[in-house]
Amino acid sequence: RAASEDAQALRAGLGELRAALERHRAEVQQWRAGLEAGLGRLAAECASSARNVQAECLGALQQETDRWEGALEERTATLQHQGERIEAALEERTGALQHEARRLEAALEERAGELEAA
């Protein structure tokens, strides 16, 4: 009789353990589902944040590119203007030198003529 009672108590204990195990399994499944959902939300938020950061970086890069492009255009215009001024000055100096060369050539021819006559 005592063995029967012990067996009955063991069966009841085993049933309780099985029920507790099933409850724990259900809790683990709920926890796992919640964790997976949370990780999915986190991944979506991270992807969204990464897209936002990428868009901000591209915008900043475009602004910097535009700024440099404007600075280069301004510098190019300045250099072109300086080149035109230098070219005009060179043409003026060339003209003056050519005029001086013709004047010196005429003076030399005149002097050569005087020397031949003498």
PDB file of C-alpha atoms in Angstrom:
ATOM      1  CA  ARG A   1       0.000   0.000   0.000  1.00  0.00           C
ATOM      2  CA  ALA A   2       2.785   2.404   0.896  1.00  0.00           C
ATOM      3  CA  ALA A   3       4.492   1.630  -2.412  1.00  0.00           C
ATOM      4  CA  SER A   4       1.259   2.363  -4.204  1.00  0.00           C
ATOM      5  CA  GLU A   5       0.948   5.689  -2.415  1.00  0.00           C
ATOM      6  CA  ASP A   6       4.582   6.527  -3.225  1.00  0.00           C
ATOM      7  CA  ALA A   7       4.008   5.631  -6.854  1.00  0.00           C
ATOM      8  CA  GLN A   8       0.876   7.764  -6.876  1.00  0.00           C
ATOM      9  CA  ALA A   9       2.790  10.681  -5.309  1.00  0.00           C
ATOM     10  CA  LEU A  10       5.590  10.216  -7.848  1.00  0.00           C
ATOM     11  CA  ARG A  11       3.080  10.213 -10.708  1.00  0.00           C
ATOM     12  CA  ALA A  12       1.449  13.370  -9.346  1.00  0.00           C
ATOM     13  CA  GLY A  13       4.864  15.019  -8.935  1.00  0.00           C
ATOM     14  CA  LEU A  14       5.830  13.953 -12.428  1.00  0.00           C
ATOM     15  CA  GLY A  15       2.578  15.427 -13.777  1.00  0.00           C
ATOM     16  CA  GLU A  16       3.277  18.684 -11.979  1.00  0.00           C
ATOM     17  CA  LEU A  17       6.811  18.731 -13.396  1.00  0.00           C
ATOM     18  CA  ARG A  18       5.475  18.105 -16.899  1.00  0.00           C
ATOM     19  CA  ALA A  19       2.912  20.900 -16.503  1.00  0.00           C
ATOM     20  CA  ALA A  20       5.619  23.257 -15.204  1.00  0.00           C
ATOM     21  CA  LEU A  21       7.859  22.268 -18.116  1.00  0.00           C
ATOM     22  CA  GLU A  22       5.067  23.017 -20.605  1.00  0.00           C
ATOM     23  CA  ARG A  23       4.449  26.398 -18.938  1.00  0.00           C
ATOM     24  CA  HIS A  24       8.169  27.194 -19.198  1.00  0.00           C
ATOM     25  CA  ARG A  25       8.217  26.117 -22.830  1.00  0.00           C
ATOM     26  CA  ALA A  26       5.261  28.397 -23.566  1.00  0.00           C
ATOM     27  CA  GLU A  27       6.959  31.275 -21.729  1.00  0.00           C
ATOM     28  CA  VAL A  28      10.200  30.677 -23.660  1.00  0.00           C
ATOM     29  CA  GLN A  29       8.252  30.675 -26.943  1.00  0.00           C
ATOM     30  CA  GLN A  30       6.551  33.962 -25.985  1.00  0.00           C
ATOM     31  CA  TRP A  31       9.872  35.470 -24.931  1.00  0.00           C
ATOM     32  CA  ARG A  32      11.515  34.272 -28.131  1.00  0.00           C
ATOM     33  CA  ALA A  33       8.704  35.684 -30.292  1.00  0.00           C
ATOM     34  CA  GLY A  34       8.945  39.009 -28.423  1.00  0.00           C
ATOM     35  CA  LEU A  35      12.719  39.063 -28.825  1.00  0.00           C
ATOM     36  CA  GLU A  36      12.490  38.339 -32.549  1.00  0.00           C
ATOM     37  CA  ALA A  37       9.856  41.057 -32.994  1.00  0.00           C
ATOM     38  CA  GLY A  38      11.996  43.513 -31.027  1.00  0.00           C
ATOM     39  CA  LEU A  39      15.057  42.662 -33.083  1.00  0.00           C
ATOM     40  CA  GLY A  40      13.026  43.134 -36.252  1.00  0.00           C
ATOM     41  CA  ARG A  41      11.885  46.579 -35.084  1.00  0.00           C
ATOM     42  CA  LEU A  42      15.439  47.480 -34.087  1.00  0.00           C
ATOM     43  CA  ALA A  43      16.759  46.405 -37.491  1.00  0.00           C
ATOM     44  CA  ALA A  44      14.092  48.486 -39.233  1.00  0.00           C
ATOM     45  CA  GLU A  45      14.917  51.521 -37.074  1.00  0.00           C
ATOM     46  CA  CYS A  46      18.636  51.095 -37.743  1.00  0.00           C
ATOM     47  CA  ALA A  47      18.033  50.822 -41.488  1.00  0.00           C
ATOM     48  CA  SER A  48      15.855  53.931 -41.386  1.00  0.00           C
ATOM     49  CA  SER A  49      18.481  55.815 -39.389  1.00  0.00           C
ATOM     50  CA  ALA A  50      21.193  54.682 -41.787  1.00  0.00           C
ATOM     51  CA  ARG A  51      19.145  55.937 -44.748  1.00  0.00           C
ATOM     52  CA  ASN A  52      18.609  59.267 -42.986  1.00  0.00           C
ATOM     53  CA  VAL A  53      22.318  59.618 -42.228  1.00  0.00           C
ATOM     54  CA  GLN A  54      23.170  58.685 -45.810  1.00  0.00           C
ATOM     55  CA  ALA A  55      20.752  61.316 -47.137  1.00  0.00           C
ATOM     56  CA  GLU A  56      22.220  63.951 -44.796  1.00  0.00           C
ATOM     57  CA  CYS A  57      25.765  63.047 -45.838  1.00  0.00           C
ATOM     58  CA  LEU A  58      24.868  63.181 -49.519  1.00  0.00           C
ATOM     59  CA  GLY A  59      23.216  66.583 -48.994  1.00  0.00           C
ATOM     60  CA  ALA A  60      26.265  67.921 -47.159  1.00  0.00           C
ATOM     61  CA  LEU A  61      28.557  66.501 -49.829  1.00  0.00           C
ATOM     62  CA  GLN A  62      26.489  68.161 -52.569  1.00  0.00           C
ATOM     63  CA  GLN A  63      26.622  71.503 -50.732  1.00  0.00           C
ATOM     64  CA  GLU A  64      30.391  71.228 -50.321  1.00  0.00           C
ATOM     65  CA  THR A  65      30.764  70.260 -53.972  1.00  0.00           C
ATOM     66  CA  ASP A  66      28.657  73.250 -55.020  1.00  0.00           C
ATOM     67  CA  ARG A  67      30.722  75.537 -52.774  1.00  0.00           C
ATOM     68  CA  TRP A  68      34.007  74.283 -54.256  1.00  0.00           C
ATOM     69  CA  GLU A  69      32.612  74.507 -57.773  1.00  0.00           C
ATOM     70  CA  GLY A  70      31.624  78.130 -57.156  1.00  0.00           C
ATOM     71  CA  ALA A  71      35.039  78.924 -55.698  1.00  0.00           C
ATOM     72  CA  LEU A  72      36.766  77.301 -58.674  1.00  0.00           C
ATOM     73  CA  GLU A  73      34.590  79.195 -61.150  1.00  0.00           C
ATOM     74  CA  GLU A  74      35.358  82.442 -59.332  1.00  0.00           C
ATOM     75  CA  ARG A  75      39.097  81.695 -59.308  1.00  0.00           C
ATOM     76  CA  THR A  76      38.993  80.732 -62.990  1.00  0.00           C
ATOM     77  CA  ALA A  77      37.265  84.001 -63.857  1.00  0.00           C
ATOM     78  CA  THR A  78      39.848  85.959 -61.843  1.00  0.00           C
ATOM     79  CA  LEU A  79      42.742  84.159 -63.537  1.00  0.00           C
ATOM     80  CA  GLN A  80      41.172  84.653 -66.951  1.00  0.00           C
ATOM     81  CA  HIS A  81      40.769  88.389 -66.277  1.00  0.00           C
ATOM     82  CA  GLN A  82      44.373  88.607 -65.092  1.00  0.00           C
ATOM     83  CA  GLY A  83      45.490  86.720 -68.210  1.00  0.00           C
ATOM     84  CA  GLU A  84      43.596  89.142 -70.419  1.00  0.00           C
ATOM     85  CA  ARG A  85      45.206  92.117 -68.633  1.00  0.00           C
ATOM     86  CA  ILE A  86      48.664  90.551 -69.017  1.00  0.00           C
ATOM     87  CA  GLU A  87      47.992  89.821 -72.691  1.00  0.00           C
ATOM     88  CA  ALA A  88      46.890  93.431 -73.287  1.00  0.00           C
ATOM     89  CA  ALA A  89      49.975  94.737 -71.466  1.00  0.00           C
ATOM     90  CA  LEU A  90      52.210  92.444 -73.533  1.00  0.00           C
ATOM     91  CA  GLU A  91      50.594  93.628 -76.756  1.00  0.00           C
ATOM     92  CA  GLU A  92      51.092  97.229 -75.684  1.00  0.00           C
ATOM     93  CA  ARG A  93      54.748  96.589 -74.792  1.00  0.00           C
ATOM     94  CA  THR A  94      55.299  94.671 -78.015  1.00  0.00           C
ATOM     95  CA  GLY A  95      53.871  97.565 -80.003  1.00  0.00           C
ATOM     96  CA  ALA A  96      56.065 100.046 -78.147  1.00  0.00           C
ATOM     97  CA  LEU A  97      59.157  97.865 -78.687  1.00  0.00           C
ATOM     98  CA  GLN A  98      58.362  97.462 -82.395  1.00  0.00           C
ATOM     99  CA  HIS A  99      57.949 101.236 -82.726  1.00  0.00           C
ATOM    100  CA  GLU A 100      61.268 101.772 -80.900  1.00  0.00           C
ATOM    101  CA  ALA A 101      62.948  99.167 -83.113  1.00  0.00           C
ATOM    102  CA  ARG A 102      61.708 100.958 -86.274  1.00  0.00           C
ATOM    103  CA  ARG A 103      62.869 104.297 -84.875  1.00  0.00           C
ATOM    104  CA  LEU A 104      66.306 102.867 -84.088  1.00  0.00           C
ATOM    105  CA  GLU A 105      66.497 101.216 -87.512  1.00  0.00           C
ATOM    106  CA  ALA A 106      65.676 104.535 -89.197  1.00  0.00           C
ATOM    107  CA  ALA A 107      68.256 106.334 -87.070  1.00  0.00           C
ATOM    108  CA  LEU A 108      70.866 103.713 -87.928  1.00  0.00           C
ATOM    109  CA  GLU A 109      70.057 103.963 -91.641  1.00  0.00           C
ATOM    110  CA  GLU A 110      70.276 107.731 -91.436  1.00  0.00           C
ATOM    111  CA  ARG A 111      73.598 107.549 -89.637  1.00  0.00           C
ATOM    112  CA  ALA A 112      74.870 104.949 -92.111  1.00  0.00           C
ATOM    113  CA  GLY A 113      73.855 107.303 -94.938  1.00  0.00           C
ATOM    114  CA  GLU A 114      75.710 110.188 -93.317  1.00  0.00           C
ATOM    115  CA  LEU A 115      78.800 108.032 -92.907  1.00  0.00           C
ATOM    116  CA  GLU A 116      78.694 106.970 -96.554  1.00  0.00           C
ATOM    117  CA  ALA A 117      78.342 110.564 -97.688  1.00  0.00           C
ATOM    118  CA  ALA A 118      81.287 111.669 -95.637  1.00  0.00           C
TER     119      ALA A 118
END
